[in-house]
Amino acid sequence: MKVLGIESTAHTLGIGVVDENEIHCNVKSMFEPDEGGIHPREASEHHYQKALQIINEVDQKTEFELSEIDAVAFSQGPGIQQCLEIGAVIARTLALKYNAELIGVNHCLAHISIGTRTTEAENPTTLYVSGGNTQIVEFRSGRYRVIGETLDTALGNALDKLARKLGYPHPGGPEIEKLAEKTDEIIETTYPIKGMDLSYSGLVTDMERKVGDEKDEIVANTFQEYAYSAAVEALERAMAQSQSSEALLTGGVAMNTRLREMVAKMCEERGAKAYFPPPEYCMDNGAMIAHQGLIQARAGDRTEIEDSQVDPNWRPDEVKVSWI
């Protein structure tokens, strides 16, 4: 079964094509603001302008005609509404053009499913960290459960905010990582864990206040050490509760080397296994949407046109799971 997937939740418009055996292509274009963060109107305009170019590139890279696809999957939520709507329009159009099934998928669950496809993880406790989401998710009793999550700012957005204060453009995570690699020194600050949940807004504010008084690399390293330690502590607690022996780190922030080191070390000490998808599949991408659409399609899950409106606040624990 061949499925085309469309990702458009935030800054990335991505289109991928997969079947049961192969990821045939994974093409994307990322909106990069001139300054500040992601402006919804500008990001959605980027997606609109790049759509035909990416579809043509996908058509060239696949060894079969797009008319042979069986289903079109798209990010139905969560995400930025204007961006989601562009992806939904593209999906409806292609589904009608190629007489293919339409499948709306949850963006968060797509990150988890591409993680299990590209690693040996089977039923992991997942730490999902991205620009707009920070959650610890497990599949329990027929549904994905959010065991812990950020109460305010997502980890990726927190990195972006601090990077902007330091004078770096979006996305800020890679810049913070480069700075942090220059030192082992950290300073005292607030620890952002609240039981099983996380709260990054206070840590960001405190680090922003330190800019100018402390070296940039010390600010960056301090943020990373506190922010990532708290996330891994919450992940370990969730694994202890469910006696999980697998941890999956996914989402855009999962490409960070220091965070991967912390997760790997924690799992080593627990006698558990840590899994990390290839960087290409940590970032938002169309292949993960296509794969999630594939496993839903095999379970008979379909989305009618009249039910294909996007949901910017669609939580993973609201999804009715039919494919496991």
Short mmCIF file of C-alpha atoms in Angstrom, two decimals:
data_model
loop_
_atom_site.label_atom_id
_atom_site.label_comp_id
_atom_site.label_asym_id
_atom_site.label_seq_id
_atom_site.Cartn_x
_atom_site.Cartn_y
_atom_site.Cartn_z
CA MET A 1 0.00 0.00 0.00
CA LYS A 2 1.45 3.35 -1.05
CA VAL A 3 0.69 6.39 1.11
CA LEU A 4 1.62 10.02 0.56
CA GLY A 5 1.93 12.11 3.71
CA ILE A 6 1.77 15.89 4.15
CA GLU A 7 3.30 17.67 7.14
CA SER A 8 2.41 21.35 7.68
CA THR A 9 1.98 21.92 11.41
CA ALA A 10 4.47 24.79 11.82
CA HIS A 11 7.57 25.97 9.95
CA THR A 12 7.99 22.90 7.73
CA LEU A 13 6.05 21.83 4.67
CA GLY A 14 7.03 18.24 4.02
CA ILE A 15 5.73 15.54 1.71
CA GLY A 16 6.82 11.92 1.87
CA VAL A 17 5.76 8.66 0.26
CA VAL A 18 6.03 5.27 1.98
CA ASP A 19 4.82 1.72 1.70
CA GLU A 20 5.24 -1.26 4.01
CA ASN A 21 8.83 -1.88 2.90
CA GLU A 22 10.36 1.43 1.93
CA ILE A 23 10.39 5.18 2.47
CA HIS A 24 10.40 6.25 -1.17
CA CYS A 25 11.01 9.95 -0.66
CA ASN A 26 10.94 12.62 2.01
CA VAL A 27 10.98 16.18 0.64
CA LYS A 28 10.57 19.33 2.70
CA SER A 29 10.99 23.08 2.78
CA MET A 30 11.40 25.03 6.03
CA PHE A 31 10.15 28.56 6.59
CA GLU A 32 12.86 30.74 8.11
CA PRO A 33 11.66 34.09 9.52
CA ASP A 34 13.81 37.16 8.98
CA GLU A 35 13.54 37.89 12.68
CA GLY A 36 11.64 36.66 15.74
CA GLY A 37 9.66 33.45 15.82
CA ILE A 38 7.18 31.85 13.44
CA HIS A 39 4.47 34.21 12.21
CA PRO A 40 1.41 32.09 11.27
CA ARG A 41 0.48 34.12 8.19
CA GLU A 42 4.03 34.17 6.84
CA ALA A 43 4.58 30.46 7.49
CA SER A 44 1.31 29.48 5.83
CA GLU A 45 2.15 31.69 2.84
CA HIS A 46 5.48 29.89 2.58
CA HIS A 47 3.68 26.54 2.52
CA TYR A 48 1.26 27.77 -0.14
CA GLN A 49 4.07 29.08 -2.33
CA LYS A 50 6.21 25.94 -2.00
CA ALA A 51 3.47 23.31 -2.35
CA LEU A 52 3.60 22.75 -6.12
CA GLN A 53 7.39 22.74 -6.15
CA ILE A 54 7.54 20.04 -3.48
CA ILE A 55 4.82 17.93 -5.12
CA ASN A 56 6.76 18.04 -8.39
CA GLU A 57 9.97 17.04 -6.61
CA VAL A 58 8.19 14.12 -4.95
CA ASP A 59 6.83 13.07 -8.34
CA GLN A 60 10.35 13.07 -9.79
CA LYS A 61 11.90 11.14 -6.89
CA THR A 62 9.38 8.30 -6.72
CA GLU A 63 9.85 5.41 -9.14
CA PHE A 64 6.11 5.18 -9.76
CA GLU A 65 3.39 7.63 -10.75
CA LEU A 66 1.63 9.52 -7.97
CA SER A 67 -1.63 8.33 -9.48
CA GLU A 68 -0.72 4.92 -8.02
CA ILE A 69 -0.93 6.09 -4.39
CA ASP A 70 -3.66 4.45 -2.34
CA ALA A 71 -4.06 7.08 0.37
CA VAL A 72 -3.15 10.65 1.25
CA ALA A 73 -2.41 11.34 4.92
CA PHE A 74 -2.07 14.79 6.47
CA SER A 75 -1.34 16.39 9.82
CA GLN A 76 -4.80 17.18 11.14
CA GLY A 77 -3.37 18.61 14.37
CA PRO A 78 -2.00 19.82 16.67
CA GLY A 79 -0.21 22.83 15.23
CA ILE A 80 -0.63 26.35 13.88
CA GLN A 81 -4.10 26.58 12.38
CA GLN A 82 -3.19 28.55 9.26
CA CYS A 83 -0.36 26.11 8.47
CA LEU A 84 -2.50 23.06 9.15
CA GLU A 85 -5.18 24.34 6.80
CA ILE A 86 -2.74 24.63 3.89
CA GLY A 87 -1.73 21.00 4.38
CA ALA A 88 -5.35 19.90 4.61
CA VAL A 89 -6.26 21.66 1.36
CA ILE A 90 -3.32 20.00 -0.42
CA ALA A 91 -4.35 16.61 0.98
CA ARG A 92 -7.99 16.93 -0.03
CA THR A 93 -6.98 18.07 -3.51
CA LEU A 94 -4.56 15.18 -4.10
CA ALA A 95 -6.95 12.60 -2.63
CA LEU A 96 -9.70 13.73 -5.00
CA LYS A 97 -7.32 13.99 -7.98
CA TYR A 98 -5.93 10.49 -7.54
CA ASN A 99 -9.12 8.88 -6.19
CA ALA A 100 -7.21 7.98 -3.01
CA GLU A 101 -8.37 7.58 0.57
CA LEU A 102 -7.96 10.59 2.88
CA ILE A 103 -6.48 10.01 6.34
CA GLY A 104 -6.09 12.66 9.04
CA VAL A 105 -3.37 11.83 11.55
CA ASN A 106 -2.19 13.21 14.86
CA HIS A 107 1.19 14.87 14.41
CA CYS A 108 2.46 13.78 17.83
CA LEU A 109 1.66 10.12 17.25
CA ALA A 110 3.35 10.29 13.85
CA HIS A 111 6.59 11.22 15.62
CA ILE A 112 6.24 8.10 17.76
CA SER A 113 5.34 5.74 14.92
CA ILE A 114 8.23 6.86 12.68
CA GLY A 115 10.45 6.34 15.73
CA THR A 116 9.37 2.72 16.06
CA ARG A 117 9.65 2.19 12.30
CA THR A 118 13.23 3.49 12.10
CA THR A 119 14.49 1.86 15.32
CA GLU A 120 14.00 -1.49 17.08
CA ALA A 121 11.70 0.01 19.73
CA GLU A 122 8.46 -1.91 20.18
CA ASN A 123 6.42 -0.32 22.98
CA PRO A 124 8.61 2.46 24.36
CA THR A 125 8.03 5.23 26.84
CA THR A 126 8.45 8.23 24.57
CA LEU A 127 9.96 11.60 25.38
CA TYR A 128 8.59 13.80 22.61
CA VAL A 129 10.33 17.18 22.51
CA SER A 130 9.77 19.73 19.76
CA GLY A 131 9.09 23.41 19.15
CA GLY A 132 5.46 23.23 20.19
CA ASN A 133 5.27 20.05 22.27
CA THR A 134 7.00 18.48 25.24
CA GLN A 135 5.33 15.30 26.42
CA ILE A 136 6.06 11.88 27.89
CA VAL A 137 3.74 9.41 26.19
CA GLU A 138 3.00 5.71 26.67
CA PHE A 139 0.52 3.31 25.11
CA ARG A 140 -1.59 1.89 27.92
CA SER A 141 -4.97 0.13 27.94
CA GLY A 142 -5.82 0.81 24.31
CA ARG A 143 -4.88 4.47 24.18
CA TYR A 144 -1.82 6.70 24.20
CA ARG A 145 -1.51 8.35 27.61
CA VAL A 146 0.32 11.59 28.38
CA ILE A 147 2.22 10.74 31.57
CA GLY A 148 3.85 14.16 31.90
CA GLU A 149 4.12 17.34 29.85
CA THR A 150 5.13 20.96 29.90
CA LEU A 151 2.74 23.21 31.79
CA ASP A 152 3.73 26.28 29.78
CA THR A 153 6.52 26.66 27.21
CA ALA A 154 7.58 23.67 25.10
CA LEU A 155 11.28 22.84 25.18
CA GLY A 156 11.87 23.79 21.56
CA ASN A 157 10.17 27.16 21.98
CA ALA A 158 12.17 27.75 25.16
CA LEU A 159 15.40 27.18 23.23
CA ASP A 160 14.23 29.55 20.50
CA LYS A 161 13.38 32.28 23.01
CA LEU A 162 16.75 32.08 24.70
CA ALA A 163 18.56 32.04 21.36
CA ARG A 164 16.73 35.19 20.24
CA LYS A 165 17.76 36.92 23.46
CA LEU A 166 21.34 35.94 22.69
CA GLY A 167 21.00 37.33 19.16
CA TYR A 168 20.63 34.14 17.15
CA PRO A 169 17.97 33.45 14.48
CA HIS A 170 15.28 30.76 14.40
CA PRO A 171 15.65 27.84 14.97
CA GLY A 172 17.64 28.45 18.13
CA GLY A 173 18.30 24.92 19.36
CA PRO A 174 21.40 24.25 17.22
CA GLU A 175 22.92 27.58 18.24
CA ILE A 176 22.38 26.91 21.94
CA GLU A 177 23.97 23.49 21.50
CA LYS A 178 27.06 24.97 19.79
CA LEU A 179 27.49 27.52 22.57
CA ALA A 180 27.04 24.94 25.32
CA GLU A 181 29.75 22.72 23.84
CA LYS A 182 32.31 25.45 24.61
CA THR A 183 32.16 25.07 28.40
CA ASP A 184 31.41 22.70 31.27
CA GLU A 185 30.52 25.56 33.63
CA ILE A 186 26.98 26.04 34.88
CA ILE A 187 25.40 28.47 37.32
CA GLU A 188 22.57 28.02 39.80
CA THR A 189 19.06 28.55 38.52
CA THR A 190 15.51 27.22 38.85
CA TYR A 191 14.92 23.50 38.25
CA PRO A 192 11.93 23.13 35.90
CA ILE A 193 10.22 19.97 37.14
CA LYS A 194 6.76 19.90 38.74
CA GLY A 195 6.03 16.32 39.80
CA MET A 196 5.61 14.44 36.53
CA ASP A 197 5.29 17.69 34.58
CA LEU A 198 7.73 20.35 33.42
CA SER A 199 7.68 24.15 33.48
CA TYR A 200 10.25 25.93 31.35
CA SER A 201 9.02 29.53 31.42
CA GLY A 202 10.77 30.39 34.70
CA LEU A 203 14.05 28.86 33.55
CA VAL A 204 13.91 30.83 30.29
CA THR A 205 13.20 34.09 32.14
CA ASP A 206 16.04 33.53 34.59
CA MET A 207 18.51 32.71 31.82
CA GLU A 208 17.40 35.75 29.81
CA ARG A 209 18.17 37.91 32.83
CA LYS A 210 21.68 36.44 32.95
CA VAL A 211 22.45 37.45 29.35
CA GLY A 212 25.12 40.15 29.46
CA ASP A 213 26.13 39.32 33.03
CA GLU A 214 27.39 35.82 32.21
CA LYS A 215 29.19 34.50 29.15
CA ASP A 216 26.82 33.30 26.44
CA GLU A 217 28.23 29.78 26.55
CA ILE A 218 27.64 29.54 30.31
CA VAL A 219 24.04 30.70 29.88
CA ALA A 220 23.49 28.16 27.09
CA ASN A 221 25.13 25.29 28.96
CA THR A 222 23.24 26.05 32.16
CA PHE A 223 19.95 26.06 30.28
CA GLN A 224 20.69 22.75 28.61
CA GLU A 225 21.82 20.99 31.77
CA TYR A 226 18.79 22.06 33.81
CA ALA A 227 16.19 21.74 31.04
CA TYR A 228 17.32 18.35 29.80
CA SER A 229 17.97 16.89 33.24
CA ALA A 230 14.40 17.68 34.26
CA ALA A 231 12.97 16.11 31.10
CA VAL A 232 15.02 12.93 31.55
CA GLU A 233 14.08 12.75 35.24
CA ALA A 234 10.40 12.84 34.31
CA LEU A 235 11.01 10.23 31.62
CA GLU A 236 12.73 7.94 34.14
CA ARG A 237 9.86 8.32 36.61
CA ALA A 238 7.37 7.34 33.91
CA MET A 239 9.46 4.29 33.01
CA ALA A 240 9.67 3.29 36.67
CA GLN A 241 5.89 3.55 37.09
CA SER A 242 5.16 1.28 34.14
CA GLN A 243 8.30 -0.88 34.48
CA SER A 244 9.17 0.06 30.92
CA SER A 245 12.43 -1.23 29.45
CA GLU A 246 12.45 1.00 26.36
CA ALA A 247 12.82 4.75 25.93
CA LEU A 248 12.27 6.57 22.63
CA LEU A 249 13.47 10.13 22.15
CA THR A 250 11.79 11.91 19.24
CA GLY A 251 10.85 15.35 17.92
CA GLY A 252 13.10 18.12 16.64
CA VAL A 253 14.93 18.65 19.95
CA ALA A 254 15.79 14.94 19.94
CA MET A 255 18.66 15.74 17.59
CA ASN A 256 20.52 17.43 20.47
CA THR A 257 23.64 15.46 21.35
CA ARG A 258 23.62 16.31 25.05
CA LEU A 259 19.99 15.27 25.50
CA ARG A 260 20.70 11.97 23.74
CA GLU A 261 23.65 11.39 26.07
CA MET A 262 21.46 11.95 29.12
CA VAL A 263 18.72 9.58 27.91
CA ALA A 264 21.29 6.92 26.98
CA LYS A 265 22.99 7.19 30.37
CA MET A 266 19.72 6.98 32.27
CA CYS A 267 18.67 3.89 30.33
CA GLU A 268 22.06 2.27 30.82
CA GLU A 269 21.76 2.72 34.58
CA ARG A 270 18.24 1.25 34.53
CA GLY A 271 19.17 -1.70 32.33
CA ALA A 272 16.81 -0.34 29.67
CA LYS A 273 17.32 0.39 25.97
CA ALA A 274 17.38 3.90 24.49
CA TYR A 275 16.28 4.49 20.91
CA PHE A 276 16.88 7.53 18.71
CA PRO A 277 15.45 7.91 15.19
CA PRO A 278 17.78 9.22 12.47
CA PRO A 279 17.87 13.05 12.58
CA GLU A 280 15.92 13.31 9.31
CA TYR A 281 12.96 11.67 11.04
CA CYS A 282 13.25 13.59 14.30
CA MET A 283 12.45 16.86 12.57
CA ASP A 284 8.96 17.45 11.18
CA ASN A 285 8.71 15.56 7.90
CA GLY A 286 6.20 14.12 5.46
CA ALA A 287 7.43 10.52 5.73
CA MET A 288 6.30 10.26 9.35
CA ILE A 289 2.82 11.46 8.39
CA ALA A 290 2.74 8.98 5.52
CA HIS A 291 3.79 6.12 7.81
CA GLN A 292 1.18 7.00 10.44
CA GLY A 293 -1.37 7.16 7.63
CA LEU A 294 -0.22 3.75 6.41
CA ILE A 295 -0.73 1.98 9.74
CA GLN A 296 -4.12 3.67 10.16
CA ALA A 297 -5.16 2.75 6.63
CA ARG A 298 -4.25 -0.90 7.23
CA ALA A 299 -6.57 -0.80 10.25
CA GLY A 300 -9.42 0.57 8.12
CA ASP A 301 -9.15 4.13 9.44
CA ARG A 302 -10.40 6.73 6.95
CA THR A 303 -11.33 10.43 7.10
CA GLU A 304 -14.29 11.74 5.13
CA ILE A 305 -13.89 15.12 3.46
CA GLU A 306 -16.58 16.62 5.70
CA ASP A 307 -14.66 15.41 8.78
CA SER A 308 -11.26 16.66 7.64
CA GLN A 309 -11.25 20.02 9.40
CA VAL A 310 -8.04 20.65 11.31
CA ASP A 311 -7.72 20.73 15.10
CA PRO A 312 -4.84 22.93 16.36
CA ASN A 313 -5.25 21.54 19.91
CA TRP A 314 -5.64 17.84 19.12
CA ARG A 315 -3.90 15.96 21.93
CA PRO A 316 -2.45 12.47 21.43
CA ASP A 317 -4.49 11.13 24.36
CA GLU A 318 -7.69 12.12 22.53
CA VAL A 319 -6.99 9.84 19.59
CA LYS A 320 -9.03 6.67 19.25
CA VAL A 321 -6.39 4.04 18.48
CA SER A 322 -7.56 1.39 16.01
CA TRP A 323 -4.22 0.16 14.70
CA ILE A 324 -2.65 -1.53 17.75
#
